[in-house]
PDB file of C-alpha atoms and ligand atoms in Angstrom:
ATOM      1  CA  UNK A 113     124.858 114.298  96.049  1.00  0.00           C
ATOM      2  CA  UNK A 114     121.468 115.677  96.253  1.00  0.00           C
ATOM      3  CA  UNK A 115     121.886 119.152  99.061  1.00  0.00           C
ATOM      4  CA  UNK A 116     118.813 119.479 101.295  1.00  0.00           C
ATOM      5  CA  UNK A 117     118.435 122.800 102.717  1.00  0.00           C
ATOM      6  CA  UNK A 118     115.171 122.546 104.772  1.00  0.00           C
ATOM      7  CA  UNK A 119     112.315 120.422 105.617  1.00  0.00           C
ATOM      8  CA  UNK A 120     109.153 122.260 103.965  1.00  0.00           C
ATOM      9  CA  UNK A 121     106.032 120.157 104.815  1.00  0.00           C
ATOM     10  CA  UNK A 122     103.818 117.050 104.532  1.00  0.00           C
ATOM     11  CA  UNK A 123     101.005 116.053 102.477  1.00  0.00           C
ATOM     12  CA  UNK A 124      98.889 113.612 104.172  1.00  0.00           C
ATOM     13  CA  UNK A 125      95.535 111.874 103.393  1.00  0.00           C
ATOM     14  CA  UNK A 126      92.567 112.063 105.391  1.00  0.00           C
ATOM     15  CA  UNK A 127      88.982 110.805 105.888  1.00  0.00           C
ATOM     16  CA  UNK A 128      87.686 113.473 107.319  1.00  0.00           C
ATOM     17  CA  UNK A 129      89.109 116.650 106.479  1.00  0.00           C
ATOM     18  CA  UNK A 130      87.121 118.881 109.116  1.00  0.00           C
ATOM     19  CA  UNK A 131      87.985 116.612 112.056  1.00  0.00           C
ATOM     20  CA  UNK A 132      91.790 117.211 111.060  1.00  0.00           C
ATOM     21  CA  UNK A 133      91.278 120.601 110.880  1.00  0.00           C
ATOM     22  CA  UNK A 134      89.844 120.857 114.016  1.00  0.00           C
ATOM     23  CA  UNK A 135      91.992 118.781 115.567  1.00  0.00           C
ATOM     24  CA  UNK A 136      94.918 120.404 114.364  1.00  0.00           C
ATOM     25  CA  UNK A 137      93.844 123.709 114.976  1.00  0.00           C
ATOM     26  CA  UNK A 138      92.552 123.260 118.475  1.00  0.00           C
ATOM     27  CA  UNK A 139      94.878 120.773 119.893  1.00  0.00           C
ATOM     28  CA  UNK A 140      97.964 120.912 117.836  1.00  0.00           C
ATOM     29  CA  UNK A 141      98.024 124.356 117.935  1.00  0.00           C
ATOM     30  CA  UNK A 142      98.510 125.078 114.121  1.00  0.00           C
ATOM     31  CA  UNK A 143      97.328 128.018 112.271  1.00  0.00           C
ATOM     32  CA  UNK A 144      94.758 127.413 109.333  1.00  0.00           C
ATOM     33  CA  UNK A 145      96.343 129.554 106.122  1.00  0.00           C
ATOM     34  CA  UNK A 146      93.520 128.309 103.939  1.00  0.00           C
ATOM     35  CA  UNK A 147      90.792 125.682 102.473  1.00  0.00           C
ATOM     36  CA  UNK A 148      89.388 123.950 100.190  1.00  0.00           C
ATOM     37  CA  UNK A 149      86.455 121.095 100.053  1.00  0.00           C
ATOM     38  CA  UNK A 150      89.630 118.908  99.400  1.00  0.00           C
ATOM     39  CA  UNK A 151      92.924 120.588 101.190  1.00  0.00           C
ATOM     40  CA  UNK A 152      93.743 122.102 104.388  1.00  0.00           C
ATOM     41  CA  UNK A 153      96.724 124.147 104.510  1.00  0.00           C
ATOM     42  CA  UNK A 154      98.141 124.497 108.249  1.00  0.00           C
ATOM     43  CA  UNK A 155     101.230 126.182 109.874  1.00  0.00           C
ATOM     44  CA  UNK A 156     103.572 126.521 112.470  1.00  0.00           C
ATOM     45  CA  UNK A 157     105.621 129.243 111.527  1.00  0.00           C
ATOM     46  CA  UNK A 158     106.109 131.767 108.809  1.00  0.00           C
ATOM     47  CA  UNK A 159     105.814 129.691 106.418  1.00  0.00           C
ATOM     48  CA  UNK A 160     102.709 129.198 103.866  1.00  0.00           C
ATOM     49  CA  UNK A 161     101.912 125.936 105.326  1.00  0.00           C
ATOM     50  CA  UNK A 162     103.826 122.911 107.277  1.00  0.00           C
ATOM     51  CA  UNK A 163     101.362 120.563 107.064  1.00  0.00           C
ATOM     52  CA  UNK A 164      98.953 120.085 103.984  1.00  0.00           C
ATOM     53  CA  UNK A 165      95.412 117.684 104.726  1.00  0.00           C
ATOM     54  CA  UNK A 166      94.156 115.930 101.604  1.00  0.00           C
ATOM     55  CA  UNK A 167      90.763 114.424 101.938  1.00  0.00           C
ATOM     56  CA  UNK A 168      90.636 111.244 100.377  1.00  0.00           C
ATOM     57  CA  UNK A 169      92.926 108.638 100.654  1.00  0.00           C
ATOM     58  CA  UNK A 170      93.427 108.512 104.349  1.00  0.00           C
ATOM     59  CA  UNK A 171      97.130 106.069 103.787  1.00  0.00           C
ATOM     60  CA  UNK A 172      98.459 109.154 101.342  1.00  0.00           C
ATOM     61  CA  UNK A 173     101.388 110.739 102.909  1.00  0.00           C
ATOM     62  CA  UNK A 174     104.588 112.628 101.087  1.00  0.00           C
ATOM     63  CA  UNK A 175     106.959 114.401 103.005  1.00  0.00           C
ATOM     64  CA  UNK A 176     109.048 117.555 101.308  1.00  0.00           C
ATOM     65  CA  UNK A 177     112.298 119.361 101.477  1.00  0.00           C
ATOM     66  CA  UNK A 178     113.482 122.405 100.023  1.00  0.00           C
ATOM     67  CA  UNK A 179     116.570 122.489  97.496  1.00  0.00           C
ATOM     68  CA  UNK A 180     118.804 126.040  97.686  1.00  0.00           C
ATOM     69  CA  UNK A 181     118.969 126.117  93.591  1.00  0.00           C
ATOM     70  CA  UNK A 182     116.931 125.429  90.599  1.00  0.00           C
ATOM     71  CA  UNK A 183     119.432 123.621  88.865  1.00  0.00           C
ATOM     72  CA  UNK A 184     119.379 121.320  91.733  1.00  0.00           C
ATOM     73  CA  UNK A 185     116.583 119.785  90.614  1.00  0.00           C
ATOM     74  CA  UNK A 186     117.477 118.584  87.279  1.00  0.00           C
ATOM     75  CA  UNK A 187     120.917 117.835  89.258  1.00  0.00           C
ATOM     76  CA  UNK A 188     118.583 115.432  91.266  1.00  0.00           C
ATOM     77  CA  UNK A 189     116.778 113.711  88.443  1.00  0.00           C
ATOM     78  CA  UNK A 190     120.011 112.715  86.926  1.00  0.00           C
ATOM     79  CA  UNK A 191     121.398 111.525  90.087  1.00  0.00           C
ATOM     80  CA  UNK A 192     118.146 109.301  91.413  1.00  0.00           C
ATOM     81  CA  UNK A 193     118.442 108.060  87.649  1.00  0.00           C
ATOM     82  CA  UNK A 194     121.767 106.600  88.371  1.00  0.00           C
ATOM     83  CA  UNK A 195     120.126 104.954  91.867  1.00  0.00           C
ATOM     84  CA  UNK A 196     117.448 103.862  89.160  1.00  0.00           C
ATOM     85  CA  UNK A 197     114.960 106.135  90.923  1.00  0.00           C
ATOM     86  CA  UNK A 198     112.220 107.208  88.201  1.00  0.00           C
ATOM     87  CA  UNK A 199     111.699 111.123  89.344  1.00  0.00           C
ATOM     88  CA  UNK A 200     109.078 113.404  87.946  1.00  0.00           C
ATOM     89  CA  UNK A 201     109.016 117.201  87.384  1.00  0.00           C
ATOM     90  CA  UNK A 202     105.606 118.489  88.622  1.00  0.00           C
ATOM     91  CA  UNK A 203     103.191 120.516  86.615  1.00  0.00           C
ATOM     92  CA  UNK A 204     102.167 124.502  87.352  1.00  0.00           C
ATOM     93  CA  UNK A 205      99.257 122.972  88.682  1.00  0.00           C
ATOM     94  CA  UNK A 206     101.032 120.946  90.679  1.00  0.00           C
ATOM     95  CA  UNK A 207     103.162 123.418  92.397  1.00  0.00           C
ATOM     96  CA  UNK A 208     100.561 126.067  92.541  1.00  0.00           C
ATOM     97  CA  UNK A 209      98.749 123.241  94.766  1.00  0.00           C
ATOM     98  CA  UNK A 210     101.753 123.217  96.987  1.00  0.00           C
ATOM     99  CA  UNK A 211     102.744 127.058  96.821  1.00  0.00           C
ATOM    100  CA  UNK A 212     106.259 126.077  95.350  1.00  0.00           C
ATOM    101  CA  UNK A 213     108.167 127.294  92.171  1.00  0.00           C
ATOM    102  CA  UNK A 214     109.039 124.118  90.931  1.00  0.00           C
ATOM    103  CA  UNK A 215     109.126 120.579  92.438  1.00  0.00           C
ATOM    104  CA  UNK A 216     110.391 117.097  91.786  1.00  0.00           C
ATOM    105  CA  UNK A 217     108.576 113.797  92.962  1.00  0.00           C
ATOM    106  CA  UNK A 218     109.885 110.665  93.370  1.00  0.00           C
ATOM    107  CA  UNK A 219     110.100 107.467  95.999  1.00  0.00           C
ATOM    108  CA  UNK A 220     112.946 106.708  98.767  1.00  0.00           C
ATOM    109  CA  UNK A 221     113.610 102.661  98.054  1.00  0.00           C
ATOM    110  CA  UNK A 222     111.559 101.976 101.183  1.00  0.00           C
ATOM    111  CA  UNK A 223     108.665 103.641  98.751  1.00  0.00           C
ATOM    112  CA  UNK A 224     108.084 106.596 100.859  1.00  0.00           C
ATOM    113  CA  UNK A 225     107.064 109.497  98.956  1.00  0.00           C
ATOM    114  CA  UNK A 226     109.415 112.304  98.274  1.00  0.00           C
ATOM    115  CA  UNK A 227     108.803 116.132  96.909  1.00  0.00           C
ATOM    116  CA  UNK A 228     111.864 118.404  96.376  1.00  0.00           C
ATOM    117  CA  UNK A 229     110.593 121.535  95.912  1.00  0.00           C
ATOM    118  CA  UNK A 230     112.455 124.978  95.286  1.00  0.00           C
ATOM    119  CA  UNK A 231     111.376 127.867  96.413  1.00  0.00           C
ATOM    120  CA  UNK A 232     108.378 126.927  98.731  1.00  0.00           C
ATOM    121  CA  UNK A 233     105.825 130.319  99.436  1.00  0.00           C
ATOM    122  CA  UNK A 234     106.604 131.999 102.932  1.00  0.00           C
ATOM    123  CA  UNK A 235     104.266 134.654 103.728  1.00  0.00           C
ATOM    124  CA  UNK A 236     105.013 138.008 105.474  1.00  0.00           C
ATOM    125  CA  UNK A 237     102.628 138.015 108.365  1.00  0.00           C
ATOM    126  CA  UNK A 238     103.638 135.873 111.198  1.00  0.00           C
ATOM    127  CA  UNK A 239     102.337 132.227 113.087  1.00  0.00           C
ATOM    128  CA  UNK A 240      98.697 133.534 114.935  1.00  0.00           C
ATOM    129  CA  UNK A 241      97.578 130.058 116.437  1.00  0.00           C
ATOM    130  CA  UNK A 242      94.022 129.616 118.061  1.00  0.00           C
ATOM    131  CA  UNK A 243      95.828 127.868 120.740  1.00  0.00           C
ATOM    132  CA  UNK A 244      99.218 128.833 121.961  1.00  0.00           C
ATOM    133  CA  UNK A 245     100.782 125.399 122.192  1.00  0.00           C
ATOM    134  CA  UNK A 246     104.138 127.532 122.539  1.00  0.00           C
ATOM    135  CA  UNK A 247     104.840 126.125 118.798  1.00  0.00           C
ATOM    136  CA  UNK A 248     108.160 127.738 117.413  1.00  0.00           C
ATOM    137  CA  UNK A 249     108.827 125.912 114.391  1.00  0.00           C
ATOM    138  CA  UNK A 250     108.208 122.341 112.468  1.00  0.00           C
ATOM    139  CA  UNK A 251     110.907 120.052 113.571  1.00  0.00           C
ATOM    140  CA  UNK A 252     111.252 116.865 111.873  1.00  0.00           C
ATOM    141  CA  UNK A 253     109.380 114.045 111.194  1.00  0.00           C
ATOM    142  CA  UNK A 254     109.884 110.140 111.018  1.00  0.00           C
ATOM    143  CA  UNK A 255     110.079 107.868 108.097  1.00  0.00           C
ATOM    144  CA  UNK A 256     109.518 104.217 108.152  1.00  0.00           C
ATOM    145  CA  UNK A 257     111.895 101.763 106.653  1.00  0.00           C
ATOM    146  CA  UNK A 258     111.954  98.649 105.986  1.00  0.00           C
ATOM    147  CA  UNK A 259     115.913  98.025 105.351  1.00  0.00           C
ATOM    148  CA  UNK A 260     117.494 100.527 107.386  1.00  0.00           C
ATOM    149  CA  UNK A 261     121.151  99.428 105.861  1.00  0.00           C
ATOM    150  CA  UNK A 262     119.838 100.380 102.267  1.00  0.00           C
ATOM    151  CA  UNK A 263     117.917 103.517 103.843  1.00  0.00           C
ATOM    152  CA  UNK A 264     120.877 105.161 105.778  1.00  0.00           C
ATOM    153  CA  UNK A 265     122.849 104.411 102.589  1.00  0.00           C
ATOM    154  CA  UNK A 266     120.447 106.605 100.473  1.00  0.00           C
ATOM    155  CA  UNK A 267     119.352 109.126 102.907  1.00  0.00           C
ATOM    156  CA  UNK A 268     123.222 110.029 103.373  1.00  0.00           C
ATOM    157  CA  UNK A 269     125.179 109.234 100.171  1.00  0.00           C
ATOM    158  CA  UNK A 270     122.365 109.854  97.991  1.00  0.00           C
ATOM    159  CA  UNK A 271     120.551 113.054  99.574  1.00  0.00           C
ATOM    160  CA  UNK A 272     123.582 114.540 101.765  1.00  0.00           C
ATOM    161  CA  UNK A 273     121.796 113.470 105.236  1.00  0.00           C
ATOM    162  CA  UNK A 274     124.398 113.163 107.739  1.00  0.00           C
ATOM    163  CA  UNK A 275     123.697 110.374 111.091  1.00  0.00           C
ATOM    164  CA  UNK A 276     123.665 112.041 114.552  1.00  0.00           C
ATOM    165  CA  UNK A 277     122.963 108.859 115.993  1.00  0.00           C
ATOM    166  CA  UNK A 278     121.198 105.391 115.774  1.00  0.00           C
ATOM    167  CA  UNK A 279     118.949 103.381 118.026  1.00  0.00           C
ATOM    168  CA  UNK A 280     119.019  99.680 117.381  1.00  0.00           C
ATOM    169  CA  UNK A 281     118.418 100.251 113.653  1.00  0.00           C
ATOM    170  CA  UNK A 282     117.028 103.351 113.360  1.00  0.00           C
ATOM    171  CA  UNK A 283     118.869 106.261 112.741  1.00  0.00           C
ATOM    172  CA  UNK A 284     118.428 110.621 113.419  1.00  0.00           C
ATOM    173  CA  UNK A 285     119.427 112.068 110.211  1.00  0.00           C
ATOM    174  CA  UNK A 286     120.369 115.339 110.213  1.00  0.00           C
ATOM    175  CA  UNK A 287     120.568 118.057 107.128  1.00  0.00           C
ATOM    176  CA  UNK A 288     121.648 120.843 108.390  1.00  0.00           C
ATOM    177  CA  UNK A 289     123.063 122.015 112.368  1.00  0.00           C
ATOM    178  CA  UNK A 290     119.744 120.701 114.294  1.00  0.00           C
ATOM    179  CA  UNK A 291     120.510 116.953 115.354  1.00  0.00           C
ATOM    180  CA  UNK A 292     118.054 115.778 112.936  1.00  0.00           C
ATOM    181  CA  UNK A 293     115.577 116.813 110.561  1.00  0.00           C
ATOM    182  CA  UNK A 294     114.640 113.059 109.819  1.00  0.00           C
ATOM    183  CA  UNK A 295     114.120 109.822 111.672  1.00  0.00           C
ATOM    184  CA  UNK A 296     113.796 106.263 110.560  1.00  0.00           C
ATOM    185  CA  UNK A 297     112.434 103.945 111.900  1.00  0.00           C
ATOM    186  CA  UNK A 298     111.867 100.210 111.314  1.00  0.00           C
ATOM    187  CA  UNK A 299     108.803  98.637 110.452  1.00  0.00           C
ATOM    188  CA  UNK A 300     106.756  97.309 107.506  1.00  0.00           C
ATOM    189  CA  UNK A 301     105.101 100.390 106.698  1.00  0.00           C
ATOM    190  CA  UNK A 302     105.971 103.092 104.151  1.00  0.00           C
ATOM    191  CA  UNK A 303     105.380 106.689 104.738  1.00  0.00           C
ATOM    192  CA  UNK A 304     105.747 109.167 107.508  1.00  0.00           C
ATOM    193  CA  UNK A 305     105.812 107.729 110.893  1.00  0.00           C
ATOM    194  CA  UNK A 306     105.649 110.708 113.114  1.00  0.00           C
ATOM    195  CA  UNK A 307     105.333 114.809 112.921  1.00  0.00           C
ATOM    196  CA  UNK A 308     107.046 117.108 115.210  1.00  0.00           C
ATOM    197  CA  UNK A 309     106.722 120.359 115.925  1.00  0.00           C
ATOM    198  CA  UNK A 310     109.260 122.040 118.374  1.00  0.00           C
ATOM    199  CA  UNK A 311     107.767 124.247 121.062  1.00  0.00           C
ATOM    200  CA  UNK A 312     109.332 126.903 123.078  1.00  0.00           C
ATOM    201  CA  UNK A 313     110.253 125.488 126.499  1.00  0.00           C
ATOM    202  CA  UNK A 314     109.439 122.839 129.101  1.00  0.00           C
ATOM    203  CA  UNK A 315     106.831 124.391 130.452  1.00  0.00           C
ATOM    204  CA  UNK A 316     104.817 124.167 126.641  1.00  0.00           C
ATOM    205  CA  UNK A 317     105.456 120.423 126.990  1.00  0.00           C
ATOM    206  CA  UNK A 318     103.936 119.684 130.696  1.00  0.00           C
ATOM    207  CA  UNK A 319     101.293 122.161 129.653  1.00  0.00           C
ATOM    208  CA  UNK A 320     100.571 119.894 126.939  1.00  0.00           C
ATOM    209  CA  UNK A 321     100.348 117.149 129.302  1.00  0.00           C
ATOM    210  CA  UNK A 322      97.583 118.583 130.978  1.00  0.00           C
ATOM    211  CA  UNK A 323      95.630 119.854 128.160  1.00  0.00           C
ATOM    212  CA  UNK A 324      96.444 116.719 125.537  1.00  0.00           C
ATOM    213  CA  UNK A 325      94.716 114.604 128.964  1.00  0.00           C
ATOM    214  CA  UNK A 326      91.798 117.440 129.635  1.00  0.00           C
ATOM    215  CA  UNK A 327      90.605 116.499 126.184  1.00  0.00           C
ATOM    216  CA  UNK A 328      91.245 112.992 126.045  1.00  0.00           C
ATOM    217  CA  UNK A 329      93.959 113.025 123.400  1.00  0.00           C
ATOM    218  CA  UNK A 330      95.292 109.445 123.802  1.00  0.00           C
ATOM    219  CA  UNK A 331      99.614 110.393 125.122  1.00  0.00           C
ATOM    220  CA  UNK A 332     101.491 107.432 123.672  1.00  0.00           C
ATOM    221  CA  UNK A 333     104.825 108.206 125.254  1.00  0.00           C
ATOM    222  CA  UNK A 334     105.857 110.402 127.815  1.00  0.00           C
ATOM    223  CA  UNK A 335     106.363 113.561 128.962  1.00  0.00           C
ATOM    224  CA  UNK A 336     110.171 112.635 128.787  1.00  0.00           C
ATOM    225  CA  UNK A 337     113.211 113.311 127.677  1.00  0.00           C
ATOM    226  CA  UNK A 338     115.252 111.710 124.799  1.00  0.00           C
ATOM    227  CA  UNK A 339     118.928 111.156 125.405  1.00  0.00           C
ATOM    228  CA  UNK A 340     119.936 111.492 121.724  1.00  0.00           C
ATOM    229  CA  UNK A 341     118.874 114.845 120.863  1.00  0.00           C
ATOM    230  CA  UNK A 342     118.408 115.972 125.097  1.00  0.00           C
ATOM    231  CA  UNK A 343     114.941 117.673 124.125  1.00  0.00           C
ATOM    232  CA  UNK A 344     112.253 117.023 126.299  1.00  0.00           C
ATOM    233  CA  UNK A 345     109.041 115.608 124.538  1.00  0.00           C
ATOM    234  CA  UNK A 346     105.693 114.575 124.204  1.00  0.00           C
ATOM    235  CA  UNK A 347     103.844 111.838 121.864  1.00  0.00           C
ATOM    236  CA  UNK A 348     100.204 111.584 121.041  1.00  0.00           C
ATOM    237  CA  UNK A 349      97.651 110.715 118.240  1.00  0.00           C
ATOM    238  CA  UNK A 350      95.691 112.639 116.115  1.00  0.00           C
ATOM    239  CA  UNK A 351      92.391 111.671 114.753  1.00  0.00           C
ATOM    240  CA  UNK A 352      94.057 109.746 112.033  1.00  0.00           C
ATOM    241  CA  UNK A 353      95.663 107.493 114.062  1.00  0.00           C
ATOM    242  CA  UNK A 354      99.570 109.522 113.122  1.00  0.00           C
ATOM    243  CA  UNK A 355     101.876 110.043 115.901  1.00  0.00           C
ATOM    244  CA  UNK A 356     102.592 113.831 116.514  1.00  0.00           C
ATOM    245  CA  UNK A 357     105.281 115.318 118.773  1.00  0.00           C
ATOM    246  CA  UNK A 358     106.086 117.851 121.030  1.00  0.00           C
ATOM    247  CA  UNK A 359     109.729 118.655 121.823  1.00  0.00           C
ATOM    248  CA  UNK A 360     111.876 120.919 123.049  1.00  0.00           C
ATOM    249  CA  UNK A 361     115.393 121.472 123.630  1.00  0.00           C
ATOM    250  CA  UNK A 362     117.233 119.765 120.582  1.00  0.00           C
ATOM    251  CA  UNK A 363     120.743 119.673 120.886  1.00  0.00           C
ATOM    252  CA  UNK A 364     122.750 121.604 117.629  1.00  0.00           C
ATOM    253  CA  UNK A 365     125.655 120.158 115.961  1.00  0.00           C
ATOM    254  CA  UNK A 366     128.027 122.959 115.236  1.00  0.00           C
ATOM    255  CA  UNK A 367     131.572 120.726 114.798  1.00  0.00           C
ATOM    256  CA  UNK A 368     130.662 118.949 111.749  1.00  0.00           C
ATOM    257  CA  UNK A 369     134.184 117.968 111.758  1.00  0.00           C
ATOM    258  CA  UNK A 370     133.803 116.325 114.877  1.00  0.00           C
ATOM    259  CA  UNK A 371     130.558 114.464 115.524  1.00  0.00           C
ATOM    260  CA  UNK A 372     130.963 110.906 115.392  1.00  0.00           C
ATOM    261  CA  UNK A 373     127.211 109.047 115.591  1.00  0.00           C
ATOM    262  CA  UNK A 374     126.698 107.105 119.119  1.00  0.00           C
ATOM    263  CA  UNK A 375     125.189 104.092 119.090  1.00  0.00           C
ATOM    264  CA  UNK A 376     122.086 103.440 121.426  1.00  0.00           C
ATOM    265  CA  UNK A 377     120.816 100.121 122.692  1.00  0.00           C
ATOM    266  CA  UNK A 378     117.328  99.170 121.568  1.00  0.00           C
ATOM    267  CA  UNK A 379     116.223  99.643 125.121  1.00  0.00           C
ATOM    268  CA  UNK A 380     113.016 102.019 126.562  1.00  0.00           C
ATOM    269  CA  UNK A 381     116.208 104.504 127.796  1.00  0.00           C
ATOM    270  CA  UNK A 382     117.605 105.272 124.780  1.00  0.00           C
ATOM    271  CA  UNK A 383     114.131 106.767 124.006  1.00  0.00           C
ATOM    272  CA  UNK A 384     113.729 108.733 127.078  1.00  0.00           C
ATOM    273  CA  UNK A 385     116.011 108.991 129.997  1.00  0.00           C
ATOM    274  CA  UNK A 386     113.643 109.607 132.524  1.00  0.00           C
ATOM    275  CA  UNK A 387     112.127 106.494 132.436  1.00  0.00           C
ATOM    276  CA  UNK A 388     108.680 106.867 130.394  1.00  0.00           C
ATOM    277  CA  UNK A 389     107.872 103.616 128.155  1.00  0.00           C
ATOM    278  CA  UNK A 390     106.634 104.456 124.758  1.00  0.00           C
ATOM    279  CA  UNK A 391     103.328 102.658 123.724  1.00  0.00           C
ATOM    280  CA  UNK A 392     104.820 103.168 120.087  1.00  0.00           C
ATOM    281  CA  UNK A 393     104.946 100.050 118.190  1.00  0.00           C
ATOM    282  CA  UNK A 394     108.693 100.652 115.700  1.00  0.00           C
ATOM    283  CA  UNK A 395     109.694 102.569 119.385  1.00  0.00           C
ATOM    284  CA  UNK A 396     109.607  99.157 121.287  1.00  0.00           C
ATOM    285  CA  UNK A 397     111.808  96.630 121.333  1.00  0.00           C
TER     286      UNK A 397
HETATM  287  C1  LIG B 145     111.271 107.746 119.367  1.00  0.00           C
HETATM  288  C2  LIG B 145     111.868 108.374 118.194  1.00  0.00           C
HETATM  289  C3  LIG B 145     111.960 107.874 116.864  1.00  0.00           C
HETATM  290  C4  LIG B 145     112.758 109.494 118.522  1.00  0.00           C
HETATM  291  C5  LIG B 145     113.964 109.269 119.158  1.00  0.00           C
HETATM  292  C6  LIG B 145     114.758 110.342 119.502  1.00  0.00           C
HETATM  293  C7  LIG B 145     114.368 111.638 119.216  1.00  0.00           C
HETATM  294  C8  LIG B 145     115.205 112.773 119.644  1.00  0.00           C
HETATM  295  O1  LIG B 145     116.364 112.519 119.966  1.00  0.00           O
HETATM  296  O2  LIG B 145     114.718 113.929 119.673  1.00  0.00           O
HETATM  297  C9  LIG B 145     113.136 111.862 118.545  1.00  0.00           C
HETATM  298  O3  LIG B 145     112.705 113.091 118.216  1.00  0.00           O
HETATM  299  C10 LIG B 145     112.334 110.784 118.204  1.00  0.00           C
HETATM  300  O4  LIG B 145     111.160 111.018 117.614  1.00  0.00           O
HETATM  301 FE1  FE2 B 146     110.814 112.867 116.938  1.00  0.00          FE
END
């Protein structure tokens, strides 16, 4: 089995790479480490970057997590072999492009694109947004899926994901104590279907509210709460059209031993207990 240690960040294509900046910047609440004409490096945390902006391709997404040990990328390459998963090791240019030692690309069977990387940069001066969404870290994100059977299957036997629990078909993956790190979701796309960031308490989320509605961010679900992981949230869109998150409050899962995966109905309230619909379309039934 592949071991994930961490989410490190996401790649995604743009249009317009100064309206992402902006917008992630001023409304997100993300901290610009640096840019070029092409790439805008943005974080969250300590890190060198969560979230990477390519201009160009605006359907481009990858999504990356960090391996503990060097060896477990070649570890890797064998075993997505086996799956008959072509992998490839990236080039110093590649990784210097990504601030990471070394990396590993390949594609998930729904196609969604996949970086291993070890040893991505973290810098020594901490988070200093421009606005203090009350960000404390980035959380997880979703992938779509178009077979969730033959997804679950990889994401857990291949690449050491464990389920905390499934809606309909989807499924909240978790790699390490947090309830999940990953989230797929059904539909016909490929790539990443939402980005969350985890802020601080309540209160950062019904801030949000107000602000995300003060500057006519469209809010496509909530504020709420989400009976699965019990963290209160909020949904809206960016500029390019990508679902982003808000939450706060996810519930840890410290007896490994223990957890067995619940099962929610496809229903509006196994997304959020308090009643909020989601105007999401893989979130609806
Ligand atoms: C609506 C989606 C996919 C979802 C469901 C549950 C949680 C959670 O329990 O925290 C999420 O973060 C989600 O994004
Ligand atoms: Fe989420």
């Amino acid at each position: 089995m592949i071991h994930l240690h961490d989410i490190s960040y996401l790649r995604l294509g743009c249009q317009n790479l100064s309206e992402m900046v902006e917008f992630a910047t001023d409304i997100l609440g993300l901290e610009l480490r640096h840019k070029t004409d092409t790439h805008a490096y943005l974080r969250g945390d300590s890190s060198a970057y969560n979230i990477c902006y390519i201009e160009g391709d605006a359907d481009y997404d990858a999504c990356a997590f960090e391996v503990r040990e060097l060896s477990e990328l070649d570890k890797a390459e064998k075993e997505l072999a086996a799956e008959g998963i072509t992998a490839k090791r990236a080039t110093d240019e590649e990784c210097e492009e990504r601030q990471v030692n070394s990396a590993l690309f390949f594609a998930d069977p729904n196609g969604n694109r996949v970086e291993l990387v070890y040893r991505p940069y973290q810098t020594g001066v901490r988070y200093f947004p421009g606005r203090d969404a009350g960000i404390t870290e980035f959380g997880h994100f979703g992938l779509h899926t178009g077979d969730s059977e033959r997804d679950i299957r990889f994401w857990t036997e291949v690449m050491s994901a464990r389920v905390s629990d499934k809606i309909g078909e989807g499924a909240l993956l978790r790699i390490d104590p947090v309830h999940h790190k990953i989230a797929l979701f059904a539909s016909e796309h490929t790539g990443v279907q939402h980005v969350n960031f985890q802020v601080a308490s309540i209160d950062d989320v019904m801030r949000s509210w107000y602000f995300l509605q003060e500057k006519n961010v469209p809010i496509v679900f909530g504020p709420g709460r989400h009976p699965t992981s019990t963290a209160m949230f909020i949904y809206f869109l960016g500029p390019d059209k990508r679902v982003y998150e808000y939450s706060s409050g996810v519930k840890r899962i410290t007896d490994e031993e223990n957890h067995t995966p619940r099962q929610f109905e496809m229903a509006p309230t196994s997304f959020c207990m308090w009643g909020a619909k989601p105007n999401v379309d893989e979130f609806s039934e």
